[in-house]
Coordinates of C-alpha atoms in Angstrom, one line a residue:
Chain A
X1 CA -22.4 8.7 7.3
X2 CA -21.4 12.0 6.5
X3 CA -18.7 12.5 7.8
X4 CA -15.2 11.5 6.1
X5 CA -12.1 11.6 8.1
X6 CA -9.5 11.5 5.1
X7 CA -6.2 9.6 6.6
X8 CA -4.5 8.2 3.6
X9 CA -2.0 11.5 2.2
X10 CA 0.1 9.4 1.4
X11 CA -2.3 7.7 -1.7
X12 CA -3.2 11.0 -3.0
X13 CA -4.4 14.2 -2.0
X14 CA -6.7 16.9 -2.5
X15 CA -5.8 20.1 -4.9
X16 CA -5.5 23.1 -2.5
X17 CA -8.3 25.5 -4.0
X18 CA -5.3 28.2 -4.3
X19 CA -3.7 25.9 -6.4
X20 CA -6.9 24.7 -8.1
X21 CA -7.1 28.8 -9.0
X22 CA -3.9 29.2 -10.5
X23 CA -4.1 26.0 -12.6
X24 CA -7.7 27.6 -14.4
X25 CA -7.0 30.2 -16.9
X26 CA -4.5 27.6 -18.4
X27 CA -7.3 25.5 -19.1
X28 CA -9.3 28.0 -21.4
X29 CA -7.6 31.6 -22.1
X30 CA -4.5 30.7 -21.8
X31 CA -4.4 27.7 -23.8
X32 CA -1.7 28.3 -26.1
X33 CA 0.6 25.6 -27.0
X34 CA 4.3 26.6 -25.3
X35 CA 6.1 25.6 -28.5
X36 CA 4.3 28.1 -30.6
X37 CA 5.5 31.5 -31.2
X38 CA 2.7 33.6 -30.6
X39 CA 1.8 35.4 -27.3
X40 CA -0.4 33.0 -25.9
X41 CA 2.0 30.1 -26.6
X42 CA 5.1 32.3 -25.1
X43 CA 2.7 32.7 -22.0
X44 CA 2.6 29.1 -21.7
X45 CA 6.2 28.7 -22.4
X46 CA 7.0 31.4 -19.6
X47 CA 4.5 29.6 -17.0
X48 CA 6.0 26.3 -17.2
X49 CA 9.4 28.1 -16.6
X50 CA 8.4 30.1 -13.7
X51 CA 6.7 26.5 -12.3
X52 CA 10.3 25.3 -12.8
X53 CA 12.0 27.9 -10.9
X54 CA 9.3 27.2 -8.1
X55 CA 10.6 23.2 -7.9
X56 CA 14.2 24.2 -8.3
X57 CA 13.5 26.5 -4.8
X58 CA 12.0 23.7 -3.1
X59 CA 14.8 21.5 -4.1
X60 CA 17.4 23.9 -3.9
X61 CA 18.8 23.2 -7.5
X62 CA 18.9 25.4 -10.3
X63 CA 15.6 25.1 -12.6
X64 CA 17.9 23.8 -15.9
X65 CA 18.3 20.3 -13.3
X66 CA 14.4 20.0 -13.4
X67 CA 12.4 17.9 -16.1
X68 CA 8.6 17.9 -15.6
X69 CA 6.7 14.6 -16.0
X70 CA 3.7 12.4 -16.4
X71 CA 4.0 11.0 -13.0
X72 CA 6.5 9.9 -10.1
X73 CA 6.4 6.6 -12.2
X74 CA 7.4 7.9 -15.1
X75 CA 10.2 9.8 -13.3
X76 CA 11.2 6.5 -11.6
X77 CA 11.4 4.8 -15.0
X78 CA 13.6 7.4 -16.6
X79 CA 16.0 8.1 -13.7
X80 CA 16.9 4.4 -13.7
X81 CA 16.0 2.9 -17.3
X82 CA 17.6 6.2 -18.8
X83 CA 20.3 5.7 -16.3
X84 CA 21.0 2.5 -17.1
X85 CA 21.0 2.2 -20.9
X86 CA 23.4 5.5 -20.9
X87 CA 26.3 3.9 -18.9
X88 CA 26.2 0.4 -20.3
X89 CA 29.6 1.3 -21.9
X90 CA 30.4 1.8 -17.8
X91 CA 28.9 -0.9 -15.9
X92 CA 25.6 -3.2 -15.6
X93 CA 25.5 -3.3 -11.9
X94 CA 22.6 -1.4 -10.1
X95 CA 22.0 -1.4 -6.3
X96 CA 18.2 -0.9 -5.1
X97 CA 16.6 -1.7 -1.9
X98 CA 13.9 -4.6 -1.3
X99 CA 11.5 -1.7 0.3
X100 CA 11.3 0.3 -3.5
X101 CA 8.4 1.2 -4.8
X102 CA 7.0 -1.0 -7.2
X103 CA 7.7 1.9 -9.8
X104 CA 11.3 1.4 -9.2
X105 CA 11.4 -2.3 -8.5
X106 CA 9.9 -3.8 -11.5
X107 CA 11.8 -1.3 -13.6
X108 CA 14.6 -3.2 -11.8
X109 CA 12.9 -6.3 -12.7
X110 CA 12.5 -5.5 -16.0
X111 CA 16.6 -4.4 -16.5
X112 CA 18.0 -7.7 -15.0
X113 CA 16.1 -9.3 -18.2
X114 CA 17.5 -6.8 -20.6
X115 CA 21.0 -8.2 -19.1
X116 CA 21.5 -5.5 -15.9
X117 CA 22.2 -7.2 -12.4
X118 CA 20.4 -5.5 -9.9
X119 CA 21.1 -6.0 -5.9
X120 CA 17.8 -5.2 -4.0
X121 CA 19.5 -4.4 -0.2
X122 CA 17.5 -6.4 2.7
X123 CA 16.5 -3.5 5.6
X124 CA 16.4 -4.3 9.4
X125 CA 13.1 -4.6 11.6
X126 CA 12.3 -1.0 11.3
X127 CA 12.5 -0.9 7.3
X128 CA 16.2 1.0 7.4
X129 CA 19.1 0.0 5.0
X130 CA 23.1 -1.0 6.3
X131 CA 25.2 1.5 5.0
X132 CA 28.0 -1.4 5.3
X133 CA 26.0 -3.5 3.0
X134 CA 25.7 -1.0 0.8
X135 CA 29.0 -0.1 0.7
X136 CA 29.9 -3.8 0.0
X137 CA 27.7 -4.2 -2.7
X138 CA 29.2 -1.7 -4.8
X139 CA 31.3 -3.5 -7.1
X140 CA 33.1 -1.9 -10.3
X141 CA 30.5 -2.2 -12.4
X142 CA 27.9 -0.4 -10.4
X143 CA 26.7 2.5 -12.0
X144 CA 23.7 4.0 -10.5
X145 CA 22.3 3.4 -6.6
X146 CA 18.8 4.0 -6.4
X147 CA 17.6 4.4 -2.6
X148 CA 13.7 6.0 -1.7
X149 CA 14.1 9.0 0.4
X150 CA 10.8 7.8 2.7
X151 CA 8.9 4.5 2.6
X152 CA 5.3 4.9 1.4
X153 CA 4.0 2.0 3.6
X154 CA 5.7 2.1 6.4
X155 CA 7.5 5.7 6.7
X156 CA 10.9 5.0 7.5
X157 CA 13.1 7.7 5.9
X158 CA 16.7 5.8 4.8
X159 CA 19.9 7.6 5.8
X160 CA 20.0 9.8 2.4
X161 CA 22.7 12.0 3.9
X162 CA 24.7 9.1 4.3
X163 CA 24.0 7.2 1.1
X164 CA 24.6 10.5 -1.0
X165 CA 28.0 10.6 0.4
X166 CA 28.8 6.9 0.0
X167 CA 27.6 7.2 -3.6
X168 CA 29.8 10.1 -3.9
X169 CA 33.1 9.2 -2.7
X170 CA 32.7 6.3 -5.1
X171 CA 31.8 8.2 -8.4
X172 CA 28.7 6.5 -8.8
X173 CA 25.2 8.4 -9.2
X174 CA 22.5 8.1 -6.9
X175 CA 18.6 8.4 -7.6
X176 CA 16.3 8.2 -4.8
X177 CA 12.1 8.2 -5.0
X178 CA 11.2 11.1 -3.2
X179 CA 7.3 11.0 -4.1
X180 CA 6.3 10.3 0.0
X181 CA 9.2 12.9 1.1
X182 CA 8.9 16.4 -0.9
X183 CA 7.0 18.9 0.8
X184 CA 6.9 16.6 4.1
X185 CA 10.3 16.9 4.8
X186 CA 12.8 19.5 4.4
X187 CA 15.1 18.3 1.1
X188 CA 18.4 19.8 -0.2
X189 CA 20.0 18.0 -3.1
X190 CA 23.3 19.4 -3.0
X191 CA 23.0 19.0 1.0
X192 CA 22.4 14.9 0.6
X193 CA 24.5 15.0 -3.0
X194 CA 21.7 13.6 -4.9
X195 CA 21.9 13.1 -8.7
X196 CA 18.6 12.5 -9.4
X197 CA 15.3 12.8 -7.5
X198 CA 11.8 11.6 -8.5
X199 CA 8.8 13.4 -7.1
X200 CA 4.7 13.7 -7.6
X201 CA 2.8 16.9 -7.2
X202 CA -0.3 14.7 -6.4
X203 CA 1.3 14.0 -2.7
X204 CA 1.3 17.9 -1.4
X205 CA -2.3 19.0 -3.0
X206 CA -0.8 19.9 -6.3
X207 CA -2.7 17.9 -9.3
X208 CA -2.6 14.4 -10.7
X209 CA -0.5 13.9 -13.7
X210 CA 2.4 16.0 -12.9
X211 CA 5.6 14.3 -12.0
X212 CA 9.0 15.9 -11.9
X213 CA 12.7 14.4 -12.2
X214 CA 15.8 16.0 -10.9
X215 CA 18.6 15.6 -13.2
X216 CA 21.7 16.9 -11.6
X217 CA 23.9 19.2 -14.0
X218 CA 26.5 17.4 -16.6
X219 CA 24.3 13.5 -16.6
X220 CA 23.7 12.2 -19.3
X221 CA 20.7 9.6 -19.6
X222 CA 18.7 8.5 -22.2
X223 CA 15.2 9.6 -23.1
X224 CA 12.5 7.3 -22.7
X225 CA 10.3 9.5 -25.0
X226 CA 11.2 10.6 -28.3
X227 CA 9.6 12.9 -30.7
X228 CA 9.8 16.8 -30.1
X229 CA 12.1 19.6 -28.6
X230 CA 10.1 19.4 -25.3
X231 CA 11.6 19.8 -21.6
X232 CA 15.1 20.6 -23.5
X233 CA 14.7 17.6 -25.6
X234 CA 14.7 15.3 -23.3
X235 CA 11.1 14.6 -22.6
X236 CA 8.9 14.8 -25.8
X237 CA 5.3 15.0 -25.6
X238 CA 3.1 18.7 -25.1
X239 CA 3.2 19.8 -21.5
X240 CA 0.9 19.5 -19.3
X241 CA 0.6 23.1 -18.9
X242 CA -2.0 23.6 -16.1
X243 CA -0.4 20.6 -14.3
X244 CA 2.5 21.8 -14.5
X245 CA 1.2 25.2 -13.6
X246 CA -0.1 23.6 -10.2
X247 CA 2.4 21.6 -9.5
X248 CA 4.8 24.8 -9.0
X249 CA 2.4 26.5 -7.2
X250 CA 1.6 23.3 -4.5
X251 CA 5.3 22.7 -4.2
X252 CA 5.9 26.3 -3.2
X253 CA 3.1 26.2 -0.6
X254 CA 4.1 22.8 0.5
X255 CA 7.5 23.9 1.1
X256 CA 6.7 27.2 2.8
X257 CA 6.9 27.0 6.3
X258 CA 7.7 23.0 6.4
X259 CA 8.8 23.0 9.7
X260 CA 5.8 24.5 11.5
X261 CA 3.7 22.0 9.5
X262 CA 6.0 19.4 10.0
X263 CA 5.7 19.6 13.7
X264 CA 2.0 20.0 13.7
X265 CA 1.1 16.9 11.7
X266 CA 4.0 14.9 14.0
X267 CA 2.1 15.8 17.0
X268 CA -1.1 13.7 15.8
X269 CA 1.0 10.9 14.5
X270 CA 3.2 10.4 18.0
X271 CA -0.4 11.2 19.6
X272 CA -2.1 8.1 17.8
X273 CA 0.5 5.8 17.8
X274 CA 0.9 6.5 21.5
X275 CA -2.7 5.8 22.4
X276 CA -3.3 2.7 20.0
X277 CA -0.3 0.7 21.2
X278 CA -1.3 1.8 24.8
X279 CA -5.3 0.4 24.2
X280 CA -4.9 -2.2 21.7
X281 CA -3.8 -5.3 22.7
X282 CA -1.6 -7.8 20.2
X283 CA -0.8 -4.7 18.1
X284 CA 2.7 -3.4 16.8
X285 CA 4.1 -0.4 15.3
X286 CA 5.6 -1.0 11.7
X287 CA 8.5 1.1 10.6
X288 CA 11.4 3.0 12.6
X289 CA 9.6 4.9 15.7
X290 CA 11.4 8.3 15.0
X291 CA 12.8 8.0 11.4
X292 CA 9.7 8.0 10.3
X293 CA 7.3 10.5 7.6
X294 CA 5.8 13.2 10.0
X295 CA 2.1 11.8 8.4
X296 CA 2.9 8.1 8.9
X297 CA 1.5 5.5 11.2
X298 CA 1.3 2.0 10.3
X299 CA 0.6 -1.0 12.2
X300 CA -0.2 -4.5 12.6
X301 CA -2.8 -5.8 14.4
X302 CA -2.9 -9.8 15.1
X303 CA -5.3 -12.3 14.7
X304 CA -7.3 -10.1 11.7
X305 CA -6.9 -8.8 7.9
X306 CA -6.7 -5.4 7.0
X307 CA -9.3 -5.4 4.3
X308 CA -11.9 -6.1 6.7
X309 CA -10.1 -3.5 9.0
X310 CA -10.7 -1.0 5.8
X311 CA -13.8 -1.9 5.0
X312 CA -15.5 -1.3 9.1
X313 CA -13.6 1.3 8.8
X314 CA -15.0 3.2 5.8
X315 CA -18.8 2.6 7.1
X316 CA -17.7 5.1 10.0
X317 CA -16.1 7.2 7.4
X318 CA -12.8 7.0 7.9
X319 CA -10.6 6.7 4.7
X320 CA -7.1 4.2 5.4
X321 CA -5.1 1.5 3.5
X322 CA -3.5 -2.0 4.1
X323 CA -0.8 -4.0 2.9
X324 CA -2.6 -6.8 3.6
X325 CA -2.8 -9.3 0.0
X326 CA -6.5 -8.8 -0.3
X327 CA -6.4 -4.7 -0.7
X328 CA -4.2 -5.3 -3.6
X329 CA -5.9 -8.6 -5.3
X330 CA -2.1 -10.9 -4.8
X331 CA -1.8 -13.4 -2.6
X332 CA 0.9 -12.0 -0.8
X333 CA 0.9 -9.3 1.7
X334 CA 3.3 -5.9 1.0
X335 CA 6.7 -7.0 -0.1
X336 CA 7.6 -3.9 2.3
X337 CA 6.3 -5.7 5.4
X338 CA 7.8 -9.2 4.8
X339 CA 11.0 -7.2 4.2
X340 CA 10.6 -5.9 7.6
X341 CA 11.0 -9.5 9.1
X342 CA 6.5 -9.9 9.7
X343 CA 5.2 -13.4 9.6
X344 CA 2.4 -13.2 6.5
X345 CA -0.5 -13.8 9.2
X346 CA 0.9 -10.6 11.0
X347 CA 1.8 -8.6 7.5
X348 CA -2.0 -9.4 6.4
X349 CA -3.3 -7.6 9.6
X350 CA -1.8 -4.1 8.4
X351 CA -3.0 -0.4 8.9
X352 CA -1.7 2.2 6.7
X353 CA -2.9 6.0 8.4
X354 CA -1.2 8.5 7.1
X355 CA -2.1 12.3 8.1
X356 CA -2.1 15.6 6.4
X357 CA -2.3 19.5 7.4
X358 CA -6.0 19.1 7.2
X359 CA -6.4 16.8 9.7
X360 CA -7.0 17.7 13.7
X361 CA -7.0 16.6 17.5
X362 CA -10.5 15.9 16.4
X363 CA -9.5 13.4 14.5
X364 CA -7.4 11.1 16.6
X365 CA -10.1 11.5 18.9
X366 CA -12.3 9.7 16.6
X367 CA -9.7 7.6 15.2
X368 CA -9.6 6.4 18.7
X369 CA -13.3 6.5 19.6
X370 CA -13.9 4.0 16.5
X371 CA -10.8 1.7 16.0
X372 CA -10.9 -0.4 18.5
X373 CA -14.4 -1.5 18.5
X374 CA -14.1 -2.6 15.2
X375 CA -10.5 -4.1 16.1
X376 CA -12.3 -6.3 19.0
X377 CA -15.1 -7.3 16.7
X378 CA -13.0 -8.4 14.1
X379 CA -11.1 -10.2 16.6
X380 CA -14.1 -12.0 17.9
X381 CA -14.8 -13.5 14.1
X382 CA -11.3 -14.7 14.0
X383 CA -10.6 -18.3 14.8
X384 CA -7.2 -17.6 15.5
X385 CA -8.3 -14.9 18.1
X386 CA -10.3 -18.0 19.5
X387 CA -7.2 -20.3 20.1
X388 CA -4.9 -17.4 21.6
X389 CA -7.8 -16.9 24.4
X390 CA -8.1 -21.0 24.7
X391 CA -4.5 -20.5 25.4
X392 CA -3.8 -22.9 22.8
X393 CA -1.7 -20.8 20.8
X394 CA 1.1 -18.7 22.0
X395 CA 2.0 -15.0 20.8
Chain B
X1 CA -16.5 -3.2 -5.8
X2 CA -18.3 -5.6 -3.6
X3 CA -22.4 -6.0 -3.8
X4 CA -24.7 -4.7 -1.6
X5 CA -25.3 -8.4 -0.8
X6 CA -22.0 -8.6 0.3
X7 CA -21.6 -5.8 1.8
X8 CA -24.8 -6.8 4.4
X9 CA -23.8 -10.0 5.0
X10 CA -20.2 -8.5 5.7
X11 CA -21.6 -6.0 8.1
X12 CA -24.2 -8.1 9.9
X13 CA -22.8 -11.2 9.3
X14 CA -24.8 -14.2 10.3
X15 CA -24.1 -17.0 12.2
X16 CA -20.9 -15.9 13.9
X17 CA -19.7 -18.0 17.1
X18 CA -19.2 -21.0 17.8
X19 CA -21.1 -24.4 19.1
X20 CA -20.2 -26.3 22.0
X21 CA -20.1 -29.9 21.6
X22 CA -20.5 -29.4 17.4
X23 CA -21.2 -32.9 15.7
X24 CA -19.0 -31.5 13.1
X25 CA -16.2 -28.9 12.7
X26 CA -14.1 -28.3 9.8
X27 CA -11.5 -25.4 8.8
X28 CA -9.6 -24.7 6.4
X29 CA -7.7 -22.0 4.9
X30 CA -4.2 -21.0 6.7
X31 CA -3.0 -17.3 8.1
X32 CA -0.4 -17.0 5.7
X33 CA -2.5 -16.4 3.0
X34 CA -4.7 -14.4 5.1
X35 CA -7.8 -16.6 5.4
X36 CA -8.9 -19.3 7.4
X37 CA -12.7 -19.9 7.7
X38 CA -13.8 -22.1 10.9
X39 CA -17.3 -24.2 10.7
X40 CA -19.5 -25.6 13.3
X41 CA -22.8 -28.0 12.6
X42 CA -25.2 -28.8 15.0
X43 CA -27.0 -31.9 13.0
X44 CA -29.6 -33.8 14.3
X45 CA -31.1 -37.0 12.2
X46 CA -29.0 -35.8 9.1
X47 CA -30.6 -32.5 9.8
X48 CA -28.6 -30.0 9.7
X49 CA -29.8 -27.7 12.8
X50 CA -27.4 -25.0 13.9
X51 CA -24.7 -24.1 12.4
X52 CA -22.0 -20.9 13.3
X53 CA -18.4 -19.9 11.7
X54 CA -15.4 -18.0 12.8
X55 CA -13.3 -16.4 9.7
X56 CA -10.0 -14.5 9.6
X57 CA -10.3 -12.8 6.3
X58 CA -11.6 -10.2 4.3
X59 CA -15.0 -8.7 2.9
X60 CA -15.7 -11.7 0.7
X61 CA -14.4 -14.3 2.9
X62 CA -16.3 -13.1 5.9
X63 CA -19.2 -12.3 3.4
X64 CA -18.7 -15.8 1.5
X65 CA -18.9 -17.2 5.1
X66 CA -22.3 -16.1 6.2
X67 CA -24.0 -16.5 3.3
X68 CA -23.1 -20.6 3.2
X69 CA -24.1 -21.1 6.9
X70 CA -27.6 -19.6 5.7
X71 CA -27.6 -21.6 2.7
X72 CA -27.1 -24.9 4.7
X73 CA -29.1 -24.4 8.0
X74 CA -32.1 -26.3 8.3
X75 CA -30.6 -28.7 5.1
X76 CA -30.0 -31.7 4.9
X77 CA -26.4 -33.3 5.0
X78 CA -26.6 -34.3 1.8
X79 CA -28.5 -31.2 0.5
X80 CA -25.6 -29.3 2.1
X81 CA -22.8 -31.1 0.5
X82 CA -24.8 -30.1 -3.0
X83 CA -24.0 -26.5 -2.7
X84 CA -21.1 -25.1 -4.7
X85 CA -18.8 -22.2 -4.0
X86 CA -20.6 -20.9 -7.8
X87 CA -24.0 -21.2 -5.8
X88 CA -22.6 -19.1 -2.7
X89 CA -21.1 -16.5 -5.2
X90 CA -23.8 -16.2 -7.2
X91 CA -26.5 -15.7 -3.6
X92 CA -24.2 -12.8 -2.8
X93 CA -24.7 -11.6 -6.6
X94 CA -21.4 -12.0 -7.3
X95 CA -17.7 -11.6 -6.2
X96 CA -15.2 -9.6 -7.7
X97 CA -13.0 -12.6 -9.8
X98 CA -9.8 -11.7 -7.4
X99 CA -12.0 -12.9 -4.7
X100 CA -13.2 -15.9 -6.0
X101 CA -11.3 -18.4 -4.3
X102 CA -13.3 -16.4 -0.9
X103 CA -15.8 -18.7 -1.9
X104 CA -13.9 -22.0 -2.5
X105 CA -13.2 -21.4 0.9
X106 CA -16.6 -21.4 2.4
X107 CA -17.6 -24.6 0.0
X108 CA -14.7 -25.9 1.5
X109 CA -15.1 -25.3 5.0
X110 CA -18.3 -26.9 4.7
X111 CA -17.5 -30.1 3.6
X112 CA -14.2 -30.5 5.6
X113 CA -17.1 -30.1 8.3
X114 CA -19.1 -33.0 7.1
X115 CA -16.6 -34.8 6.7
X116 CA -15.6 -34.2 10.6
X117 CA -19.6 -35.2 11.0
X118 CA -18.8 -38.8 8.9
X119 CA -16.1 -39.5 10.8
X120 CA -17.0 -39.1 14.3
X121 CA -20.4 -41.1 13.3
X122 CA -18.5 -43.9 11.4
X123 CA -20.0 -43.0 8.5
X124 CA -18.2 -43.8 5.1
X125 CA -17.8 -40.8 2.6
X126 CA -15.5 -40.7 -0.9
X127 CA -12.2 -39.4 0.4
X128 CA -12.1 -36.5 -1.7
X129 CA -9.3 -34.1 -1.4
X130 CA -10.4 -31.0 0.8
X131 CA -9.0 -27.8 -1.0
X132 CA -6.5 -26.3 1.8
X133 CA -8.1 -23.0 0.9
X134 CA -4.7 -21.8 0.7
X135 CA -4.1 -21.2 -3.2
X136 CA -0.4 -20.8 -3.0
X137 CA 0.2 -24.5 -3.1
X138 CA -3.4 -26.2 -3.5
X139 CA -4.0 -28.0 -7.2
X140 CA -7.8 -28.5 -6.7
X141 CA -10.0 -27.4 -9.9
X142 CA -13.4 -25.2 -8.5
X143 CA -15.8 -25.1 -10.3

């Protein structure tokens, strides 16, 4: 099995060589240390702020709002731990959604035992948020809503437009985790009045390691890590200088010409879900059907588990992910998909595809060559597959 | 992460199907936790002759699965109701510890199947409690 049909973007993916190029002189000529004073540390000093300018473009801020991280985990701990423990003077109230990633959920989990109280908003079938719940959750002592732009399981994008404005009218900040969204959706921060805005170059072929928070102009939080002048005090540690280096030049390709790419990548994922509900039997489509990520498909598929789904899948070289307990060694399935409203027997029986520019017609061909084989096989192992065609059980 | 064991007997699992008129069939496991494992035993004079299995579940349960239906065929009941989920683990060189309780299953399965066999025979057997294979709300110690 050579050949490897990559459809899991939205897990990581690969460095785009152009960026791989820009990133290598940073590795051994220009090695130089950008808090030093000689030329090749001022080199440094002058790539990491012309990678800065590059992220402010994308987001449409200035490049002072822009903090470059470790990771879009580490950005998701700051916005809201650094948040947080700046306005307790203000308020211990923040409101989250029960979709978050876990890199903003048990930083949540961890603030309600350091004395916070944290409201995690319940979404409808298709994974969106009430904007009237929202609005009613907000109490005087909320100081910060934290709401992700795009789902990373099941795609839904929330109403950020909305929620920005909401936040706004009520003088309260809002954060939102944008890792699945930048460079796969067109994003303006002063468009959507965002305060703050996580994001990982790893998700639009820029390198691992590199996160970035948006800090809008005139917040104050508190930094996580102490212990040097670096990123204008705020985040100490020696930067990550060929990281950093390709994470301005991947967010400046992603970015360029969104649209076209958008639309491209949008046609295979309306394409697959299209023929998979129309040949699979007992299958659904998890997440909204339009508001969705242009890469995203995700669905449930009755009476089997998704890590033997994964497995059959990899021997015919296709790369994919489940929510399903088993891919993730819990016992429960995705906290996304039981937030959804799905039964755990249904939630177990989850596909995660998720496309990228690289992929082709060719593709969803062979997506749909292979899948449902493997879906019928799997099917005839399962006893429960057995008692729907007894007729004993109902669906 | 899985062995190559495992892997084969995930790919070309044996046994799979079912048996019509089974002197004993036992499952356990439920779909909320995302395994159940279904077995079937054909025995004839305490011989155990045939044997198939239906599972819902992943790698190692489906894995876990075949390898205990090849372990018990051609056993005897007895024999059969020797073998541990450690011995069907350790035939498939090993599970990762996150899928241990895969196995449970399978030992599981297999005696909630004998037990089916007792009954329908009038045979007495200790009542010991059959794990529910579900280990969300199940208290019994594996080995």
């Amino acid at each position: 099995m050579d050949k490897v049909i990559y459809l899991d973007h939205a897990a990581t993916t690969s460095v785009r060589q152009e960026v791989v190029q820009e990133m290598l002189p940073y590795f051994t000529e220009k090695y130089g240390n950008a808090s030093s004073i000689y030329a090749i540390g001022r080199e440094s000093k002058k790539a990491i702020e012309d990678a800065r300018e590059k992220v402010a473009k994308a987001l449409k801020c200035g490049p002072k709002e822009v903090f470059f991280t470790g990771s879009g985990t580490e950005s998701d701990n700051w916005a809201i731990k650094g948040m947080a423990f700046a306005n307790r003077e203000k308020g211990n109230h923040i409101i989250t959604t029960a979709v978050e990633h876990h890199a903003v959920l048990h930083t949540c989990q961890y603030l309600e035992k350091e004395g916070f109280e944290v409201t995690y908003l319940p979404v409808d079938e298709h994974g969106v948020i009430s904007l009237e719940q929202l609005e009613k959750a907000i109490t005087d002592k909320t100081i910060l809503i934290s709401v992700m732009f795009a789902n990373n399981e099941i795609g839904t994008i929330q109403p950020i437009k909305e929620i920005g404005r909401i936040a706004r009218e009520k003088g309260i900040y809002f954060h939102t985790d944008a890792v699945q969204a930048v460079g796969h959706v067109p994003i303006d921060v002063n468009e959507y009045n965002i305060d703050m805005l996580s994001l990982s170059a790893h998700k639009f072929h820029g390198p691992k390691g590199v996160g970035v928070l948006y800090v809008r102009k005139g917040i104050k939080i508190h930094t996580l890590l102490q212990g040097g002048a670096h990123e204008r005090g705020k985040r100490a540690g020696t930067e990550n200088i060929p990281g950093i280096v390709g994470a301005g030049k991947a967010i400046e390709m992603a970015t360029k010409d969104i649209e076209d790419k958008v639309s491209k990548i949008q046609a295979l994922r309306d394409r697959l879900i299209t023929e998979v509900l129309e040949k699979i039997p007992y299958c659904r489509l998890n997440g909204h059907p339009t508001q969705r990520l242009p890469g995203n498909v995700n669905f449930s598929f009755e009476f089997i588990e998704g890590e033997s789904l994964l497995l059959m899948l990899d021997m015919k070289g296709v790369a994919a992910s489940s929510g399903s307990a088993c891919t993730s060694g819990a016992l429960d399935p995705s906290h996304v998909l039981l937030a959804i409203g799905l039964p755990h027997e249904i939630a177990h029986g989850s596909l995660r595809l998720t496309f990228g520019d690289d992929n082709t017609e060719q593709d969803v061909d062979y997506v749909m060559e292979v899948l449902p084989p493997i879906v019928e096989r799997l099917r005839e192992m399962s006893p429960l597959y057995e008692e729907v065609k007894r007729g004993v059980k109902h669906v | 992460m899985y062995s190559e064991k495992v892997m084969d007997h995930f790919s070309n699992p044996r046994n799979v199907g079912e048996i019509e008129n089974a002197d004993g069939v036992g499952q356990v496991g439920n779909a909320k936790c995302g395994d159940i494992m279904k077995m079937y035993l054909k025995i004839e004079n305490d011989m155990i002759v045939d044997v198939k299995f239906k599972t819902f579940g992943c790698g190692a349960a489906v894995a876990t699965s075949s390898m205990a239906t090849e372990m018990v065929l051609g056993k005897t009941v007895e024999e059969a109701l020797q073998i541990t989920n450690k011995a069907v683990a350790e035939a498939l060189d090993g599970l990762p510890p996150a899928k241990m309780h895969c196995s449970n299953l399978a030992e599981e399965a297999l005696r909630a199947a004998i037990q089916d066999y007792y009954k329908k025979n009038g045979i007495p057997f200790d009542g010991e409690p059959v794990c529910s294979g579900c280990c969300h709300d199940c208290s019994v110690v594996h080995e």
